[in-house]
mmCIF file of C-alpha atoms in Angstrom:
data_model
loop_
_atom_site.group_PDB
_atom_site.id
_atom_site.type_symbol
_atom_site.label_atom_id
_atom_site.label_comp_id
_atom_site.label_asym_id
_atom_site.label_seq_id
_atom_site.Cartn_x
_atom_site.Cartn_y
_atom_site.Cartn_z
ATOM 1 C CA MET A 1 -19.204 29.970 -84.399
ATOM 2 C CA SER A 2 -19.681 27.384 -81.632
ATOM 3 C CA LEU A 3 -16.897 26.184 -79.359
ATOM 4 C CA ARG A 4 -16.987 22.694 -80.904
ATOM 5 C CA VAL A 5 -16.711 24.043 -84.459
ATOM 6 C CA SER A 6 -13.904 26.421 -83.513
ATOM 7 C CA LEU A 7 -11.968 23.516 -81.991
ATOM 8 C CA LEU A 8 -12.547 21.059 -84.824
ATOM 9 C CA LEU A 9 -11.848 23.418 -87.761
ATOM 10 C CA PRO A 10 -8.073 23.855 -87.219
ATOM 11 C CA LEU A 11 -7.709 20.152 -86.465
ATOM 12 C CA LEU A 12 -9.440 19.163 -89.681
ATOM 13 C CA LEU A 13 -7.284 21.595 -91.683
ATOM 14 C CA CYS A 14 -4.149 20.023 -90.225
ATOM 15 C CA ALA A 15 -5.297 16.437 -90.736
ATOM 16 C CA PRO A 16 -3.750 15.903 -94.222
ATOM 17 C CA ALA A 17 -0.321 16.947 -92.952
ATOM 18 C CA ALA A 18 -0.663 14.562 -90.014
ATOM 19 C CA TRP A 19 -1.457 11.633 -92.353
ATOM 20 C CA ALA A 20 1.625 12.394 -94.434
ATOM 21 C CA ASP A 21 3.955 12.709 -91.418
ATOM 22 C CA ASP A 22 3.115 9.615 -89.408
ATOM 23 C CA GLY A 23 1.812 7.252 -92.055
ATOM 24 C CA GLN A 24 -1.599 6.813 -90.402
ATOM 25 C CA THR A 25 -4.527 5.758 -92.470
ATOM 26 C CA PRO A 26 -7.159 8.463 -93.090
ATOM 27 C CA ASP A 27 -9.565 6.843 -90.601
ATOM 28 C CA GLU A 28 -6.934 6.668 -87.843
ATOM 29 C CA ALA A 29 -5.795 10.251 -88.395
ATOM 30 C CA THR A 30 -9.377 11.518 -88.398
ATOM 31 C CA LEU A 31 -10.055 9.823 -85.053
ATOM 32 C CA ALA A 32 -6.889 11.341 -83.599
ATOM 33 C CA ALA A 33 -7.871 14.815 -84.819
ATOM 34 C CA MET A 34 -11.329 14.446 -83.335
ATOM 35 C CA THR A 35 -9.901 13.857 -79.837
ATOM 36 C CA SER A 36 -10.470 17.017 -77.798
ATOM 37 C CA PRO A 37 -8.479 18.125 -74.729
ATOM 38 C CA TRP A 38 -11.682 19.604 -73.304
ATOM 39 C CA SER A 39 -13.826 17.628 -70.885
ATOM 40 C CA GLY A 40 -16.161 18.207 -67.953
ATOM 41 C CA SER A 41 -19.866 18.427 -67.220
ATOM 42 C CA GLY A 42 -20.092 21.403 -69.579
ATOM 43 C CA GLY A 43 -23.107 23.366 -68.413
ATOM 44 C CA GLU A 44 -26.085 23.095 -66.067
ATOM 45 C CA LEU A 45 -29.212 25.197 -66.306
ATOM 46 C CA GLY A 46 -32.329 25.411 -64.154
ATOM 47 C CA PHE A 47 -35.240 27.877 -64.178
ATOM 48 C CA ALA A 48 -38.518 28.111 -62.265
ATOM 49 C CA SER A 49 -41.356 30.624 -62.682
ATOM 50 C CA ALA A 50 -44.650 31.014 -60.808
ATOM 51 C CA HIS A 51 -47.398 33.582 -61.574
ATOM 52 C CA GLY A 52 -50.620 34.465 -59.781
ATOM 53 C CA ASN A 53 -51.184 36.453 -56.611
ATOM 54 C CA SER A 54 -47.400 36.576 -56.396
ATOM 55 C CA ASN A 55 -44.838 36.206 -59.174
ATOM 56 C CA THR A 56 -41.595 34.360 -58.510
ATOM 57 C CA GLU A 57 -38.658 33.627 -60.786
ATOM 58 C CA SER A 58 -35.585 31.596 -59.905
ATOM 59 C CA PHE A 59 -32.544 30.888 -62.060
ATOM 60 C CA ASN A 60 -29.388 28.899 -61.472
ATOM 61 C CA GLY A 61 -26.643 27.971 -63.905
ATOM 62 C CA ARG A 62 -23.256 26.316 -63.807
ATOM 63 C CA LEU A 63 -20.347 25.887 -66.216
ATOM 64 C CA LYS A 64 -17.559 23.383 -65.491
ATOM 65 C CA LEU A 65 -14.681 22.884 -67.910
ATOM 66 C CA ARG A 66 -11.486 20.862 -67.823
ATOM 67 C CA TYR A 67 -8.528 21.188 -70.201
ATOM 68 C CA THR A 68 -5.685 18.655 -70.365
ATOM 69 C CA ASP A 69 -2.277 19.667 -71.736
ATOM 70 C CA ASP A 70 0.297 16.872 -71.320
ATOM 71 C CA ASP A 71 1.091 16.749 -67.577
ATOM 72 C CA TRP A 72 -1.026 19.801 -66.783
ATOM 73 C CA VAL A 73 -4.774 19.802 -66.090
ATOM 74 C CA HIS A 74 -6.582 23.153 -65.938
ATOM 75 C CA SER A 75 -10.130 23.535 -64.629
ATOM 76 C CA MET A 76 -12.788 26.223 -64.299
ATOM 77 C CA ASP A 77 -16.080 26.282 -62.390
ATOM 78 C CA LEU A 78 -18.640 29.116 -62.648
ATOM 79 C CA PHE A 79 -21.939 29.197 -60.726
ATOM 80 C CA GLY A 80 -24.767 31.729 -60.504
ATOM 81 C CA LEU A 81 -28.029 31.893 -58.537
ATOM 82 C CA ARG A 82 -30.655 34.627 -58.672
ATOM 83 C CA SER A 83 -34.225 34.660 -57.365
ATOM 84 C CA SER A 84 -36.818 37.436 -57.159
ATOM 85 C CA SER A 85 -40.483 37.750 -56.255
ATOM 86 C CA GLU A 86 -43.207 40.284 -57.050
ATOM 87 C CA TYR A 87 -46.209 40.771 -54.793
ATOM 88 C CA THR A 88 -49.054 43.194 -54.115
ATOM 89 C CA GLU A 89 -48.569 45.541 -51.170
ATOM 90 C CA THR A 90 -51.483 47.506 -49.663
ATOM 91 C CA SER A 91 -50.672 50.969 -48.319
ATOM 92 C CA ASP A 92 -52.304 52.614 -45.287
ATOM 93 C CA ASP A 93 -54.570 54.638 -47.576
ATOM 94 C CA GLY A 94 -55.919 51.458 -49.199
ATOM 95 C CA THR A 95 -54.068 51.739 -52.489
ATOM 96 C CA ASN A 96 -52.285 48.716 -53.904
ATOM 97 C CA LYS A 97 -48.895 48.622 -55.553
ATOM 98 C CA ARG A 98 -46.737 45.880 -56.970
ATOM 99 C CA THR A 99 -43.365 45.406 -55.278
ATOM 100 C CA ARG A 100 -40.486 43.286 -56.548
ATOM 101 C CA GLN A 101 -37.805 42.046 -54.195
ATOM 102 C CA THR A 102 -34.611 40.106 -54.862
ATOM 103 C CA THR A 103 -34.426 37.091 -52.562
ATOM 104 C CA ALA A 104 -31.145 35.507 -53.694
ATOM 105 C CA ASN A 105 -28.158 36.819 -55.620
ATOM 106 C CA ARG A 106 -25.006 34.723 -55.484
ATOM 107 C CA TYR A 107 -22.268 33.780 -57.888
ATOM 108 C CA THR A 108 -18.941 31.985 -57.526
ATOM 109 C CA ALA A 109 -15.942 31.497 -59.780
ATOM 110 C CA SER A 110 -13.029 29.142 -59.269
ATOM 111 C CA ALA A 111 -10.085 28.067 -61.376
ATOM 112 C CA GLY A 112 -7.171 25.755 -60.803
ATOM 113 C CA SER A 113 -4.184 24.002 -62.317
ATOM 114 C CA ALA A 114 -2.715 20.633 -61.424
ATOM 115 C CA LEU A 115 0.699 19.202 -62.316
ATOM 116 C CA GLN A 116 0.515 15.429 -62.642
ATOM 117 C CA LEU A 117 3.225 13.623 -60.659
ATOM 118 C CA GLY A 118 2.084 10.165 -61.667
ATOM 119 C CA GLU A 119 -1.106 8.182 -61.823
ATOM 120 C CA HIS A 120 -3.719 9.954 -59.641
ATOM 121 C CA ARG A 121 -1.137 12.186 -57.883
ATOM 122 C CA GLN A 122 -0.707 15.916 -58.467
ATOM 123 C CA ILE A 123 0.369 19.285 -57.078
ATOM 124 C CA THR A 124 -2.550 21.736 -57.242
ATOM 125 C CA ALA A 125 -3.062 25.517 -57.190
ATOM 126 C CA THR A 126 -6.630 26.800 -56.852
ATOM 127 C CA GLY A 127 -8.281 30.206 -56.599
ATOM 128 C CA ARG A 128 -11.918 30.889 -55.683
ATOM 129 C CA TYR A 129 -14.062 34.046 -55.546
ATOM 130 C CA GLU A 130 -17.599 34.320 -54.163
ATOM 131 C CA ARG A 131 -20.177 37.109 -54.041
ATOM 132 C CA ASP A 132 -23.352 36.652 -51.952
ATOM 133 C CA ASP A 133 -25.535 39.694 -51.289
ATOM 134 C CA PHE A 134 -27.398 37.966 -48.431
ATOM 135 C CA ALA A 135 -24.485 36.578 -46.421
ATOM 136 C CA THR A 136 -22.448 37.991 -43.551
ATOM 137 C CA TYR A 137 -19.351 37.672 -45.723
ATOM 138 C CA ASP A 138 -20.709 39.062 -48.970
ATOM 139 C CA ARG A 139 -17.304 38.776 -50.696
ATOM 140 C CA GLN A 140 -14.743 36.044 -50.169
ATOM 141 C CA ALA A 141 -11.600 35.288 -52.152
ATOM 142 C CA SER A 142 -9.173 32.463 -51.439
ATOM 143 C CA PHE A 143 -6.068 30.876 -52.912
ATOM 144 C CA GLY A 144 -4.578 27.542 -51.949
ATOM 145 C CA LEU A 145 -1.781 25.129 -52.783
ATOM 146 C CA GLY A 146 -2.186 21.446 -52.180
ATOM 147 C CA TYR A 147 -1.400 17.833 -52.837
ATOM 148 C CA GLY A 148 -4.008 15.686 -54.553
ATOM 149 C CA THR A 149 -4.366 11.919 -54.649
ATOM 150 C CA ARG A 150 -6.966 9.219 -55.221
ATOM 151 C CA LEU A 151 -8.012 7.461 -52.023
ATOM 152 C CA ILE A 152 -10.417 4.972 -53.617
ATOM 153 C CA ASP A 153 -10.100 3.710 -57.174
ATOM 154 C CA GLY A 154 -12.807 1.101 -57.637
ATOM 155 C CA GLU A 155 -14.762 -0.094 -60.615
ATOM 156 C CA ARG A 156 -17.815 1.930 -59.552
ATOM 157 C CA LEU A 157 -16.565 4.106 -56.659
ATOM 158 C CA ILE A 158 -13.896 6.825 -56.993
ATOM 159 C CA LEU A 159 -12.773 9.223 -54.242
ATOM 160 C CA ASP A 160 -10.256 12.000 -54.956
ATOM 161 C CA THR A 161 -8.921 14.478 -52.420
ATOM 162 C CA GLN A 162 -6.844 17.674 -52.247
ATOM 163 C CA ILE A 163 -5.362 19.016 -49.005
ATOM 164 C CA GLY A 164 -3.083 21.988 -48.374
ATOM 165 C CA PRO A 165 -2.621 25.527 -46.984
ATOM 166 C CA GLY A 166 -3.980 28.758 -48.377
ATOM 167 C CA VAL A 167 -4.929 32.358 -47.710
ATOM 168 C CA ARG A 168 -8.372 33.994 -47.653
ATOM 169 C CA ARG A 169 -9.662 37.567 -47.801
ATOM 170 C CA SER A 170 -13.233 38.233 -46.648
ATOM 171 C CA HIS A 171 -15.436 41.322 -46.476
ATOM 172 C CA ASN A 172 -17.932 41.542 -43.609
ATOM 173 C CA ALA A 173 -21.053 43.287 -44.927
ATOM 174 C CA ASP A 174 -22.302 44.246 -41.456
ATOM 175 C CA THR A 175 -19.105 45.866 -40.167
ATOM 176 C CA ASP A 176 -17.673 46.864 -43.595
ATOM 177 C CA GLU A 177 -14.353 45.306 -42.589
ATOM 178 C CA ASN A 178 -11.905 43.239 -44.619
ATOM 179 C CA ARG A 179 -10.063 40.380 -42.967
ATOM 180 C CA VAL A 180 -7.136 38.367 -44.291
ATOM 181 C CA GLY A 181 -5.917 35.132 -42.768
ATOM 182 C CA LEU A 182 -4.327 31.756 -43.385
ATOM 183 C CA ILE A 183 -6.588 28.761 -43.983
ATOM 184 C CA GLY A 184 -6.408 25.030 -44.317
ATOM 185 C CA ARG A 185 -8.160 23.810 -47.465
ATOM 186 C CA GLY A 186 -9.591 20.384 -48.168
ATOM 187 C CA LEU A 187 -11.528 19.105 -51.181
ATOM 188 C CA PHE A 188 -13.141 15.664 -51.371
ATOM 189 C CA ASP A 189 -14.700 14.546 -54.651
ATOM 190 C CA LEU A 190 -16.690 11.282 -54.738
ATOM 191 C CA LYS A 191 -18.260 9.604 -57.772
ATOM 192 C CA TYR A 192 -20.317 6.418 -57.724
ATOM 193 C CA THR A 193 -21.689 4.769 -60.854
ATOM 194 C CA ILE A 194 -25.091 3.293 -59.991
ATOM 195 C CA THR A 195 -25.981 2.023 -63.474
ATOM 196 C CA ASP A 196 -24.661 2.555 -66.988
ATOM 197 C CA ASN A 197 -26.592 5.842 -67.281
ATOM 198 C CA THR A 198 -26.950 6.911 -63.617
ATOM 199 C CA GLU A 199 -24.209 8.520 -61.536
ATOM 200 C CA LEU A 200 -24.033 9.840 -57.984
ATOM 201 C CA VAL A 201 -21.573 12.652 -57.204
ATOM 202 C CA ASN A 202 -20.671 14.416 -53.967
ATOM 203 C CA THR A 203 -18.123 17.226 -53.558
ATOM 204 C CA LEU A 204 -17.138 18.645 -50.172
ATOM 205 C CA LEU A 205 -15.034 21.824 -49.899
ATOM 206 C CA VAL A 206 -13.729 23.041 -46.531
ATOM 207 C CA GLU A 207 -11.797 26.279 -45.914
ATOM 208 C CA SER A 208 -10.983 26.678 -42.223
ATOM 209 C CA GLY A 209 -9.283 29.718 -40.707
ATOM 210 C CA SER A 210 -8.963 31.524 -37.392
ATOM 211 C CA TYR A 211 -12.147 33.604 -37.731
ATOM 212 C CA ASN A 212 -14.421 31.469 -39.930
ATOM 213 C CA THR A 213 -14.808 27.948 -41.236
ATOM 214 C CA PHE A 214 -16.538 27.733 -44.592
ATOM 215 C CA ALA A 215 -17.860 24.402 -45.862
ATOM 216 C CA GLN A 216 -19.869 23.623 -48.977
ATOM 217 C CA ASN A 217 -21.245 20.214 -49.905
ATOM 218 C CA ASP A 218 -22.702 19.537 -53.367
ATOM 219 C CA PHE A 219 -24.637 16.284 -53.786
ATOM 220 C CA GLY A 220 -26.210 15.247 -57.073
ATOM 221 C CA VAL A 221 -27.706 12.344 -58.982
ATOM 222 C CA SER A 222 -27.643 12.538 -62.788
ATOM 223 C CA VAL A 223 -29.408 10.335 -65.336
ATOM 224 C CA ASN A 224 -28.149 10.396 -68.917
ATOM 225 C CA MET A 225 -30.805 10.887 -71.596
ATOM 226 C CA ASN A 226 -28.328 10.477 -74.478
ATOM 227 C CA LYS A 227 -24.620 10.963 -75.194
ATOM 228 C CA HIS A 228 -24.535 14.658 -74.269
ATOM 229 C CA PHE A 229 -27.630 15.529 -72.183
ATOM 230 C CA ALA A 230 -28.664 14.452 -68.693
ATOM 231 C CA LEU A 231 -31.130 15.360 -65.964
ATOM 232 C CA LYS A 232 -29.598 16.133 -62.582
ATOM 233 C CA ALA A 233 -31.183 16.493 -59.150
ATOM 234 C CA GLY A 234 -28.902 18.378 -56.767
ATOM 235 C CA TRP A 235 -28.762 19.406 -53.115
ATOM 236 C CA GLN A 236 -26.265 21.961 -51.825
ATOM 237 C CA ALA A 237 -25.485 22.881 -48.209
ATOM 238 C CA ARG A 238 -23.266 25.854 -47.278
ATOM 239 C CA HIS A 239 -22.034 26.582 -43.752
ATOM 240 C CA ASN A 240 -20.210 29.541 -42.182
ATOM 241 C CA SER A 241 -19.239 29.176 -38.526
ATOM 242 C CA ASP A 242 -18.909 32.932 -37.843
ATOM 243 C CA VAL A 243 -22.063 34.910 -38.739
ATOM 244 C CA THR A 244 -24.099 37.732 -37.222
ATOM 245 C CA GLU A 245 -27.040 36.995 -34.936
ATOM 246 C CA ASP A 246 -29.654 37.723 -37.611
ATOM 247 C CA LYS A 247 -28.077 35.262 -40.091
ATOM 248 C CA ARG A 248 -28.297 31.489 -40.179
ATOM 249 C CA LYS A 249 -25.082 29.528 -40.309
ATOM 250 C CA THR A 250 -26.318 27.020 -42.907
ATOM 251 C CA ASP A 251 -28.012 27.635 -46.261
ATOM 252 C CA THR A 252 -29.391 24.885 -48.503
ATOM 253 C CA LEU A 253 -30.331 24.828 -52.182
ATOM 254 C CA THR A 254 -32.268 22.139 -54.075
ATOM 255 C CA THR A 255 -32.097 22.102 -57.880
ATOM 256 C CA MET A 256 -33.329 20.126 -60.878
ATOM 257 C CA ASN A 257 -31.235 20.954 -63.921
ATOM 258 C CA VAL A 258 -30.524 19.950 -67.490
ATOM 259 C CA VAL A 259 -26.829 19.120 -67.955
ATOM 260 C CA TYR A 260 -24.739 19.170 -71.121
ATOM 261 C CA SER A 261 -21.573 17.061 -71.009
ATOM 262 C CA PHE A 262 -18.512 16.767 -73.200
ATOM 263 C CA LYS A 263 -17.910 13.189 -74.347
#
């Protein structure tokens, strides 16, 4: 059973009782029952495959959900990236063999809750976990508390921010050491409506501590095809200030995905 059906079924079963209690007309009660507390971009999916002298596959997916319960807003964000390539390798004796190598394997998970203090003001609690097999810090987990507010509330432009303290635990893959330290956390979320069906979004996350400053910027432009589906072009930049000599401090990722949105 799909998520939408599982949400609608109990609401529809309760609809007759709601009509009897509040005196709403059937049409009004049906519209009220159809209102879902779930929102968010839903899911993103992108896949690329190339075959010939070398075979390459790349996959990235994202799931973002938001649940509103009175003064509480709960959110979840899951992301995964995996790439591999297969190529022909010639040995010293002249024989050929096919070799497959993983070139990217990263996933992140974050969840948070916000208590609304008024219009566009909230107290937030957020946790984030990341696993990246090709980074100096192959495992990072953080938790932060913060205050959120809306800095710009225009007709087309919206800018929300969260700022507060937190704690982070990181595992260094090269030294096999775990480090724990306090961090300052900042999140800046910008949305700009270009046209009725085109939106620009940019999210900047910064976690700064004594031994490493992590920053991730996600920029995207989405064009709605219909009520639920859109095409999105995205560019992501990730930066770690403290890395080993053989690692680069900044990684970038360019994507073209299909997006499903709750409406």
